[in-house]
Amino acid sequence: MAGILQRTLKLRAALRHVSPHSTFFSTATVGHSPVDRRSPFLPTTSLQFGVCCRKLQAGADRPSPAAAPERLPFSRVTPEDVAFFRKILPGRTITDPDLLESNNVDWLKSVRGSSEVLLRPQTTEDVSQILKYCNSRNLAVNPQGGNTGLVGGSVPVYDEIILSTALMNNILTFDSISGILTCQAGCVLENLSLYLEERDYIMPLDLGAKGSCHIGGNVATNAGGLRLLRYGSLRGTVLGLEAVLADGQVLNCLAKLRKDNTGYDLKQLFIGSEGTLGVITAVSILCPRKPKSVNVVFLGCETFEQLLKTFQLCKGMLGEILSAYEFLDSECMRLLNTHLKLPNPISDCPFYVVIETSGSDPTHDGEKLHNFLDEAMTSSLVTDGTVATEDSKIKALWSMRERVTEALTHDGFTYKYDISLPVERIYQLVTDMREHLGDRAKSVVGYGHVGDGNLHLNVTSPTKDPALLAAIEPFVYEWTASCHGSISAEHGLGLKKRNYIYYSKPSQAVALMGNIKAMLDPKGILNPYKTLPDDLK
């Protein structure tokens, strides 16, 4: 395999040496100004959104996208409340402001709350007692996993109690025959991956944030990640879950069956609900066998059309061993080079592709990959490339895709958009946005998951710029709606996108969501300012 490109593609150079780089998200703080504790948003954030959604439905009474909704009439935490929590969670009720700081601020350092209480349950019964009490006292609760979200969904908006799943990190069972893993919601994704690899299995989900994100949060946001092309979404691989409702009732749907058509599939309500319907406390996940042969190819293309044709060729020739097809543009590469000092493993190109294959027979996989690369070069679809088969080089090539988010944090204030579009249209949005913004933006970059039509569009500026934001929004959402796309492919709506839901969902569907929320959480104590638009609050 090491000589495939040399032998068959006659690329510009021999397979290049690639230095290994870590693939986890950086937690370094961007140089922001001090926090304003009166507002749920840091001074570097501008969520003064543009034109509201009324354009989509003439005459419809829709809320204007706003920096934050008004605080709802929830009770405020009293000393008596803290005393109760300390009784049921001795040593796990945190009120020290310094210890609470990191839980009040999101990963992007763009949104913050002012919670005064952090609760760290260890069991489902702990969560049940907490929610039963908070519901009786009308205390708002913000469930929190690894706090790696990008839409302001994982931190309080005001003084909601933070319910962290960090100590709910036990693996409950693993069936080595079926590959079904059952674990608590606070298990870190990377730890689950390491546990499974020792048993010749892997997680069906892989994310750049795997070193800190929790599986409960992954399920609550229906995280997509890098392996969706091969293994599908969590809606298919999560076989069951356990959740605690707002009133403390425990809903045990922790099934381990792949086929169970007895009534409604209630677990699906909680997958992607972003903690607004209940707190996920445990999950059962179907895990695939660990592949015996893994190869990663990093290719360069001159045009996005060639990149798409390469994808078509890839699907046809690699078939069952294709596990990922990711892309990034030359602007992403520039940021990786400039801010993280990651060298380009191939020659400069307008577009780059990361392809991963995984299978059970190295000889078979190598032959299929050889034939694909030969055809890709013969057809002039790719201009340069490199292959990695060793773990360190595989991680290094993947870092060129996984660390783009980290590189963006060093480029200035970042406006992030997670869009799902017909695959042939995904880069046109980047091109149109650059033309639309002109020199008002510092950088406009595009990268993401070609295999499932998910574009990550990012715009940077030296500091927050309300005029720039007004130029981006609602342009980006109107453009997406015109293509019948989704304004949130995998990040969720959280706080930042809740009032834009009408660009992707009809009013009847949104109203039904509100009815479900009202049924499961009548007092609205769970993540009250997230996901649903203000007109349903």
Coordinates of C-alpha atoms in Angstrom, one line a residue:
M1 CA 0.0 0.0 0.0
A2 CA 2.8 2.4 0.8
G3 CA 3.8 2.6 -2.8
I4 CA 0.3 2.7 -4.5
L5 CA 0.4 6.3 -5.6
Q6 CA 4.0 6.1 -6.7
R7 CA 3.4 3.0 -8.8
T8 CA 0.0 3.7 -10.3
L9 CA -0.7 7.4 -10.2
K10 CA 2.7 8.9 -10.9
L11 CA 1.9 11.7 -8.5
R12 CA 4.2 14.7 -8.3
A13 CA 6.3 13.2 -5.4
A14 CA 6.7 10.0 -3.5
L15 CA 4.5 9.4 -0.5
R16 CA 5.2 12.3 1.8
H17 CA 6.3 12.0 5.4
V18 CA 3.4 13.1 7.6
S19 CA 4.1 14.0 11.2
P20 CA 1.5 12.8 13.7
H21 CA -0.7 15.4 15.3
S22 CA -3.3 15.2 18.0
T23 CA -6.9 15.2 16.8
F24 CA -8.7 16.5 19.8
F25 CA -10.3 19.9 20.1
S26 CA -8.1 22.6 21.6
T27 CA -9.5 24.1 24.8
A28 CA -7.3 27.2 24.7
T29 CA -9.1 30.4 25.5
V30 CA -9.3 32.8 22.6
G31 CA -8.3 36.3 23.6
H32 CA -11.7 37.7 24.6
S33 CA -12.5 40.6 26.8
P34 CA -13.7 40.0 30.3
V35 CA -17.1 38.4 30.9
D36 CA -20.1 40.6 31.4
R37 CA -22.1 38.7 34.1
R38 CA -25.3 40.6 33.3
S39 CA -25.7 39.0 29.9
P40 CA -25.8 35.4 28.7
F41 CA -23.4 36.3 25.9
L42 CA -19.8 37.3 26.1
P43 CA -18.9 40.7 24.8
T44 CA -17.3 39.1 21.8
T45 CA -20.6 37.5 20.7
S46 CA -23.2 39.2 18.5
L47 CA -26.5 37.4 18.3
Q48 CA -28.5 40.4 17.2
F49 CA -29.8 38.4 14.4
G50 CA -31.0 40.0 11.1
V51 CA -34.4 39.9 9.5
C52 CA -36.8 37.5 11.2
C53 CA -38.5 34.5 9.6
R54 CA -41.7 36.4 8.6
K55 CA -40.4 36.4 5.0
L56 CA -41.1 32.7 4.7
Q57 CA -44.8 32.9 5.6
A58 CA -46.5 36.1 4.8
G59 CA -48.6 37.4 7.7
A60 CA -47.3 34.7 10.1
D61 CA -46.6 36.0 13.6
R62 CA -43.0 34.9 14.2
P63 CA -40.6 36.1 16.8
S64 CA -37.7 38.2 15.8
P65 CA -34.4 36.5 16.3
A66 CA -32.9 38.1 19.4
A67 CA -29.8 38.0 21.4
A68 CA -31.6 36.1 24.2
P69 CA -35.2 35.6 25.3
E70 CA -36.4 37.3 28.4
R71 CA -35.9 35.3 31.6
L72 CA -39.0 33.2 32.3
P73 CA -40.7 33.3 35.7
F74 CA -38.8 30.4 37.3
S75 CA -37.9 30.4 40.9
R76 CA -34.5 31.4 42.1
V77 CA -32.2 29.1 44.1
T78 CA -32.5 29.5 47.8
P79 CA -30.2 28.3 50.7
E80 CA -32.9 25.7 51.4
D81 CA -32.6 24.4 47.9
V82 CA -28.8 24.1 48.2
A83 CA -29.2 22.3 51.5
F84 CA -31.5 19.8 49.9
F85 CA -29.1 19.2 47.0
R86 CA -26.2 18.7 49.4
K87 CA -28.2 16.2 51.3
I88 CA -28.8 14.0 48.3
L89 CA -25.5 14.8 46.6
P90 CA -22.9 15.1 49.4
G91 CA -19.7 16.6 48.0
R92 CA -21.2 16.8 44.5
T93 CA -23.1 20.1 44.9
I94 CA -20.9 22.9 43.7
T95 CA -21.5 26.5 44.5
D96 CA -18.0 27.9 44.2
P97 CA -18.1 30.6 41.4
D98 CA -14.6 29.7 40.3
L99 CA -15.4 26.1 39.9
L100 CA -18.7 27.0 38.1
E101 CA -17.0 29.3 35.6
S102 CA -16.1 26.6 33.0
N103 CA -19.6 25.1 33.2
N104 CA -21.2 28.5 32.6
V105 CA -19.2 29.3 29.4
D106 CA -19.5 27.3 26.1
W107 CA -16.5 25.9 24.2
L108 CA -16.5 28.7 21.7
K109 CA -16.3 31.3 24.6
S110 CA -19.3 33.0 22.9
V111 CA -22.2 32.3 25.3
R112 CA -22.3 32.3 29.1
G113 CA -24.8 31.8 31.9
S114 CA -24.8 32.9 35.5
S115 CA -25.7 29.6 37.2
E116 CA -24.9 29.5 40.9
V117 CA -25.3 25.7 41.4
L118 CA -23.7 22.8 39.6
L119 CA -25.0 19.3 40.4
R120 CA -23.0 16.2 39.7
P121 CA -25.2 13.1 40.0
Q122 CA -23.8 9.6 39.7
T123 CA -26.9 7.5 39.2
T124 CA -30.2 7.6 37.5
E125 CA -31.9 7.8 40.9
D126 CA -29.8 10.9 41.7
V127 CA -31.1 12.6 38.5
S128 CA -34.7 11.5 39.3
Q129 CA -34.5 13.1 42.7
I130 CA -33.0 16.3 41.3
L131 CA -35.6 16.7 38.6
K132 CA -38.6 15.8 40.9
Y133 CA -37.5 18.5 43.4
C134 CA -36.7 21.1 40.7
N135 CA -40.1 20.5 39.1
S136 CA -41.9 21.0 42.4
R137 CA -40.0 24.2 43.1
N138 CA -40.2 25.5 39.5
L139 CA -36.4 25.7 39.2
A140 CA -35.0 25.6 35.6
V141 CA -32.4 23.0 34.8
N142 CA -29.7 22.9 32.2
P143 CA -28.5 19.4 31.4
Q144 CA -24.8 19.4 30.4
G145 CA -22.5 16.8 29.0
G146 CA -19.0 17.5 27.8
N147 CA -19.9 21.1 26.9
T148 CA -18.5 20.9 23.4
G149 CA -21.6 22.2 21.6
L150 CA -21.4 25.0 19.1
V151 CA -24.9 26.6 19.3
G152 CA -25.1 27.7 22.9
G153 CA -27.2 24.7 23.9
S154 CA -25.0 23.3 26.6
V155 CA -24.7 26.2 29.0
P156 CA -27.3 28.2 31.0
V157 CA -28.8 31.4 29.6
Y158 CA -29.5 32.8 33.0
D159 CA -29.3 31.1 36.4
E160 CA -30.5 27.6 35.5
I161 CA -29.2 24.8 37.7
I162 CA -26.5 22.9 35.8
L163 CA -27.0 19.2 35.9
S164 CA -23.7 17.6 34.7
T165 CA -23.4 14.0 33.7
A166 CA -19.6 14.0 34.1
L167 CA -19.7 11.4 37.0
M168 CA -22.2 9.1 35.2
N169 CA -19.3 7.5 33.3
N170 CA -19.7 3.7 33.9
I171 CA -19.9 1.1 31.2
L172 CA -22.7 -1.1 32.3
T173 CA -22.5 -4.1 29.9
F174 CA -21.0 -5.2 26.6
D175 CA -22.1 -8.2 24.6
S176 CA -19.1 -9.4 22.6
I177 CA -21.3 -11.5 20.3
S178 CA -23.8 -8.8 19.3
G179 CA -21.5 -5.9 19.7
I180 CA -24.1 -4.0 21.9
L181 CA -22.6 -1.6 24.4
T182 CA -24.7 -0.2 27.3
C183 CA -23.3 2.7 29.3
Q184 CA -24.1 5.7 31.3
A185 CA -24.6 9.0 29.5
G186 CA -21.4 10.7 30.9
C187 CA -19.0 8.3 29.3
V188 CA -16.5 10.2 27.2
L189 CA -16.6 9.1 23.5
E190 CA -12.9 8.5 23.2
N191 CA -12.9 6.3 26.4
L192 CA -15.7 4.2 24.9
S193 CA -13.7 3.9 21.7
L194 CA -10.6 2.7 23.6
Y195 CA -12.6 0.2 25.6
L196 CA -14.2 -1.2 22.5
E197 CA -10.9 -1.4 20.5
E198 CA -9.5 -3.6 23.2
R199 CA -12.4 -6.0 22.5
D200 CA -12.1 -5.8 18.7
Y201 CA -15.0 -3.4 18.2
I202 CA -15.3 0.4 17.5
M203 CA -17.9 3.1 18.2
P204 CA -20.1 3.9 15.1
L205 CA -19.5 7.6 15.9
D206 CA -16.3 9.5 15.6
L207 CA -15.9 13.3 16.3
G208 CA -13.1 15.8 16.5
A209 CA -14.3 16.5 20.1
K210 CA -14.2 12.8 21.1
G211 CA -11.7 13.5 23.9
S212 CA -14.2 15.5 25.9
C213 CA -17.7 15.0 24.5
H214 CA -20.1 12.7 26.3
I215 CA -22.2 10.0 24.6
G216 CA -25.3 11.3 26.3
G217 CA -24.8 14.7 24.7
N218 CA -23.9 13.0 21.4
V219 CA -27.3 11.3 21.5
A220 CA -29.2 14.3 22.7
T221 CA -27.9 16.3 19.7
N222 CA -27.9 13.4 17.3
A223 CA -24.3 14.1 16.5
G224 CA -23.3 13.0 13.0
G225 CA -19.5 12.9 12.8
L226 CA -17.0 11.3 10.4
R227 CA -18.4 7.8 10.2
L228 CA -22.0 8.5 9.3
L229 CA -21.4 7.6 5.6
R230 CA -20.5 4.0 6.7
Y231 CA -22.5 3.4 9.8
G232 CA -25.4 5.8 9.6
S233 CA -26.7 8.2 12.2
L234 CA -27.4 7.6 15.9
R235 CA -31.1 7.2 15.1
G236 CA -30.1 3.8 13.7
T237 CA -27.3 2.7 15.9
V238 CA -28.9 3.7 19.3
L239 CA -31.0 0.7 20.1
G240 CA -32.3 2.0 23.4
L241 CA -32.0 4.7 26.1
E242 CA -33.0 5.6 29.6
A243 CA -34.2 9.1 30.3
V244 CA -35.5 11.0 33.3
L245 CA -38.5 13.2 32.6
A246 CA -39.0 16.7 34.1
D247 CA -41.1 15.4 37.0
G248 CA -38.5 12.8 37.9
Q249 CA -40.2 9.8 36.2
V250 CA -37.6 7.3 34.8
L251 CA -38.4 6.2 31.3
N252 CA -36.6 2.9 30.7
C253 CA -36.4 2.2 27.0
L254 CA -32.9 0.7 27.4
A255 CA -33.6 -2.1 24.9
K256 CA -30.9 -4.2 23.3
L257 CA -33.0 -5.4 20.4
R258 CA -32.4 -4.4 16.8
K259 CA -36.0 -5.2 15.9
D260 CA -38.8 -4.1 18.2
N261 CA -42.0 -2.9 16.5
T262 CA -44.3 -2.8 19.5
G263 CA -45.9 0.6 19.4
Y264 CA -44.2 4.0 19.1
D265 CA -40.4 4.1 19.1
L266 CA -40.2 6.5 22.1
K267 CA -36.4 6.7 22.2
Q268 CA -36.5 8.7 19.0
L269 CA -38.1 11.6 20.8
F270 CA -35.0 12.0 22.9
I271 CA -32.4 11.6 20.1
G272 CA -31.8 15.1 18.9
S273 CA -34.1 16.8 21.5
E274 CA -31.1 18.7 23.0
G275 CA -32.1 18.0 26.6
T276 CA -35.5 19.7 26.3
L277 CA -37.7 16.6 26.8
G278 CA -35.7 14.7 29.4
V279 CA -32.2 14.0 30.7
I280 CA -30.7 10.9 29.0
T281 CA -29.0 8.8 31.6
A282 CA -27.9 5.7 29.8
V283 CA -27.8 4.3 26.2
S284 CA -27.5 1.0 24.3
I285 CA -25.5 1.3 21.1
L286 CA -24.8 -1.2 18.3
C287 CA -21.1 -1.2 17.7
P288 CA -19.4 -2.5 14.5
R289 CA -16.4 -4.8 14.5
K290 CA -13.0 -3.2 14.4
P291 CA -11.7 -3.2 10.9
K292 CA -8.5 -5.2 10.2
S293 CA -7.5 -2.9 7.4
V294 CA -7.7 0.9 7.5
N295 CA -6.3 3.2 4.9
V296 CA -6.6 7.0 4.6
V297 CA -6.0 8.9 1.4
F298 CA -5.5 12.6 1.2
L299 CA -6.1 14.0 -2.3
G300 CA -6.1 17.3 -4.1
C301 CA -8.6 18.5 -6.7
E302 CA -8.6 21.5 -8.9
T303 CA -12.4 22.1 -8.9
F304 CA -15.3 21.2 -6.7
E305 CA -16.9 19.5 -9.7
Q306 CA -13.9 17.2 -9.9
L307 CA -14.2 16.6 -6.1
L308 CA -17.8 15.5 -6.6
K309 CA -16.9 13.2 -9.6
T310 CA -14.2 11.7 -7.4
F311 CA -16.9 11.0 -4.8
Q312 CA -19.1 9.2 -7.4
L313 CA -16.1 7.2 -8.6
C314 CA -15.2 6.4 -5.0
K315 CA -18.7 5.1 -4.1
G316 CA -18.7 2.9 -7.2
M317 CA -15.2 1.4 -6.9
L318 CA -14.7 1.3 -3.1
G319 CA -18.2 0.3 -2.2
E320 CA -18.4 -1.6 1.0
I321 CA -15.0 -0.5 2.4
L322 CA -15.7 3.2 2.0
S323 CA -16.1 4.7 5.5
A324 CA -15.5 8.4 5.1
Y325 CA -15.3 11.1 2.4
E326 CA -14.5 14.5 3.8
F327 CA -13.4 17.8 2.2
L328 CA -11.8 21.1 3.0
D329 CA -10.9 24.0 0.8
S330 CA -7.6 25.9 0.3
E331 CA -8.7 28.6 2.9
C332 CA -8.9 25.9 5.5
M333 CA -5.5 24.7 4.6
R334 CA -4.1 28.2 4.9
L335 CA -5.5 28.5 8.4
L336 CA -4.0 25.1 9.4
N337 CA -0.7 26.2 8.1
T338 CA -0.8 29.7 9.6
H339 CA -2.2 29.1 13.1
L340 CA -1.4 25.4 13.9
K341 CA 1.8 25.1 11.8
L342 CA 0.4 21.9 10.2
P343 CA 2.3 21.3 6.9
N344 CA 0.3 20.5 3.8
P345 CA 1.0 16.8 3.1
I346 CA 0.6 17.3 -0.7
S347 CA 1.1 20.2 -3.1
D348 CA -1.3 23.2 -3.0
C349 CA -4.7 22.6 -4.5
P350 CA -8.0 24.5 -4.4
F351 CA -9.7 21.5 -2.7
Y352 CA -8.6 18.6 -0.6
V353 CA -10.3 15.2 0.1
V354 CA -9.9 12.8 3.0
I355 CA -11.0 9.3 2.1
E356 CA -11.0 6.5 4.6
T357 CA -11.5 2.8 3.8
S358 CA -11.9 0.1 6.4
G359 CA -12.4 -3.6 5.8
S360 CA -11.4 -7.1 6.9
D361 CA -8.8 -8.1 4.2
P362 CA -5.8 -5.8 3.6
T363 CA -5.0 -7.5 0.3
H364 CA -8.6 -7.1 -1.0
D365 CA -8.8 -3.5 0.3
G366 CA -5.4 -2.6 -1.2
E367 CA -6.4 -3.8 -4.6
K368 CA -9.7 -1.9 -4.6
L369 CA -7.9 1.3 -3.5
H370 CA -5.2 0.8 -6.1
N371 CA -7.8 0.5 -8.8
F372 CA -9.7 3.6 -7.6
L373 CA -6.6 5.8 -7.4
D374 CA -5.4 4.6 -10.8
E375 CA -8.8 5.6 -12.3
A376 CA -8.9 8.9 -10.5
M377 CA -5.5 9.9 -11.8
T378 CA -6.1 8.6 -15.3
S379 CA -9.4 10.5 -15.5
S380 CA -7.5 13.7 -14.2
L381 CA -9.9 14.0 -11.3
V382 CA -7.1 14.4 -8.8
T383 CA -3.8 16.2 -9.1
D384 CA -1.8 15.0 -6.1
G385 CA -2.2 12.8 -3.1
T386 CA -0.7 10.6 -0.3
V387 CA -1.8 7.4 1.4
A388 CA -1.4 6.4 5.0
T389 CA -1.6 2.9 6.5
E390 CA 0.3 3.4 9.8
D391 CA -1.7 4.7 12.8
S392 CA 0.5 7.8 13.4
K393 CA 0.2 8.9 9.7
I394 CA -3.5 8.1 9.6
K395 CA -4.0 10.4 12.6
A396 CA -1.8 13.1 11.0
L397 CA -3.9 13.1 7.8
W398 CA -7.1 13.1 9.8
S399 CA -5.9 16.1 11.8
M400 CA -6.0 18.1 8.6
R401 CA -9.7 17.8 8.7
E402 CA -10.5 17.5 12.4
R403 CA -8.4 20.5 13.5
V404 CA -10.0 23.1 11.2
T405 CA -12.3 24.2 13.9
E406 CA -9.4 24.7 16.2
A407 CA -7.5 26.7 13.6
L408 CA -10.6 29.0 13.1
T409 CA -10.5 29.9 16.8
H410 CA -7.1 31.5 16.2
D411 CA -8.3 33.5 13.2
G412 CA -10.6 35.8 15.1
F413 CA -14.2 35.9 16.0
T414 CA -16.0 33.1 14.1
Y415 CA -19.6 32.9 12.8
K416 CA -20.3 29.2 12.4
Y417 CA -23.0 27.6 10.2
D418 CA -23.8 23.9 10.0
I419 CA -25.9 23.4 6.8
S420 CA -27.3 20.3 5.1
L421 CA -27.8 20.7 1.3
P422 CA -28.1 18.6 -1.8
V423 CA -24.5 17.5 -2.3
E424 CA -24.0 19.2 -5.6
R425 CA -24.9 22.6 -4.1
I426 CA -22.9 22.6 -0.9
Y427 CA -19.8 24.6 -2.0
Q428 CA -21.9 27.0 -4.0
L429 CA -23.0 28.5 -0.7
V430 CA -19.3 29.2 0.2
T431 CA -18.7 30.9 -3.2
D432 CA -21.9 33.0 -3.0
M433 CA -21.1 34.0 0.6
R434 CA -17.6 35.2 -0.4
E435 CA -19.1 37.2 -3.2
H436 CA -21.9 38.6 -1.0
L437 CA -19.6 39.7 1.8
G438 CA -16.6 40.9 -0.3
D439 CA -13.9 42.4 1.9
R440 CA -16.1 42.7 5.0
A441 CA -15.0 39.2 6.2
K442 CA -11.5 38.2 7.1
S443 CA -12.0 34.6 6.0
V444 CA -14.8 32.6 4.5
V445 CA -14.1 28.8 4.6
G446 CA -16.0 25.6 3.8
Y447 CA -15.3 22.1 4.9
G448 CA -17.4 19.1 5.9
H449 CA -19.0 15.8 5.1
V450 CA -19.5 15.3 1.3
G451 CA -20.9 11.9 1.9
D452 CA -24.0 13.2 3.6
G453 CA -24.2 16.7 2.2
N454 CA -23.2 18.5 5.4
L455 CA -21.3 21.8 4.9
H456 CA -19.6 23.6 7.7
L457 CA -19.5 27.3 6.6
N458 CA -17.4 29.6 8.8
V459 CA -16.8 33.3 8.5
T460 CA -14.2 35.1 10.6
S461 CA -13.6 38.7 11.5
P462 CA -10.9 40.3 13.7
T463 CA -13.6 41.0 16.4
K464 CA -17.3 40.8 16.6
D465 CA -18.9 42.8 13.9
P466 CA -22.7 43.4 14.1
A467 CA -22.7 44.8 10.5
L468 CA -21.0 41.7 9.2
L469 CA -23.5 39.5 11.1
A470 CA -26.4 41.4 9.6
A471 CA -24.9 40.7 6.2
I472 CA -24.6 37.0 6.9
E473 CA -27.9 36.5 8.5
P474 CA -30.6 35.9 7.3
F475 CA -28.8 35.6 3.9
V476 CA -27.3 32.2 4.8
Y477 CA -30.7 30.8 6.0
E478 CA -32.6 32.2 3.0
W479 CA -30.1 30.6 0.7
T480 CA -30.3 27.3 2.4
A481 CA -34.2 27.4 2.5
S482 CA -34.2 28.1 -1.3
C483 CA -32.4 24.8 -1.8
H484 CA -34.7 22.9 0.6
G485 CA -31.8 22.4 2.9
S486 CA -31.5 22.2 6.7
I487 CA -30.2 25.1 8.8
S488 CA -28.7 22.6 11.2
A489 CA -27.3 19.4 9.9
E490 CA -25.7 18.0 13.1
H491 CA -25.0 20.8 15.6
G492 CA -28.6 21.3 16.8
L493 CA -30.5 24.6 17.3
G494 CA -29.6 25.4 20.9
L495 CA -29.9 29.1 21.8
K496 CA -28.5 30.6 18.7
K497 CA -30.7 29.1 16.0
R498 CA -34.0 28.4 17.8
N499 CA -35.9 31.3 16.1
Y500 CA -34.6 30.2 12.6
I501 CA -36.3 26.8 12.8
Y502 CA -39.0 28.0 10.4
Y503 CA -36.5 28.1 7.6
S504 CA -36.3 24.3 7.8
K505 CA -39.6 23.1 9.4
P506 CA -43.2 24.0 8.6
S507 CA -45.2 25.8 11.3
Q508 CA -47.4 22.7 11.8
A509 CA -44.3 20.6 12.7
V510 CA -43.0 23.3 15.0
A511 CA -46.3 23.5 16.8
L512 CA -46.4 19.8 17.3
M513 CA -42.9 19.9 18.8
G514 CA -44.3 22.5 21.2
N515 CA -47.2 20.2 22.1
I516 CA -44.8 17.3 22.8
K517 CA -42.6 19.6 25.0
A518 CA -45.7 20.7 26.9
M519 CA -46.8 17.1 27.5
L520 CA -43.4 15.8 28.7
D521 CA -42.4 19.0 30.6
P522 CA -45.5 21.0 31.4
K523 CA -43.6 23.6 33.5
G524 CA -40.9 23.9 30.9
I525 CA -38.0 23.6 33.3
L526 CA -35.7 21.6 31.0
N527 CA -33.4 23.8 28.9
P528 CA -36.2 26.3 28.7
Y529 CA -34.5 28.8 26.3
K530 CA -33.3 26.3 23.8
T531 CA -34.3 24.6 20.5
L532 CA -38.0 25.8 20.3
P533 CA -38.6 29.4 19.0
D534 CA -39.7 32.1 21.4
D535 CA -43.3 32.1 20.1
L536 CA -43.8 28.7 21.7
K537 CA -42.4 29.6 25.1

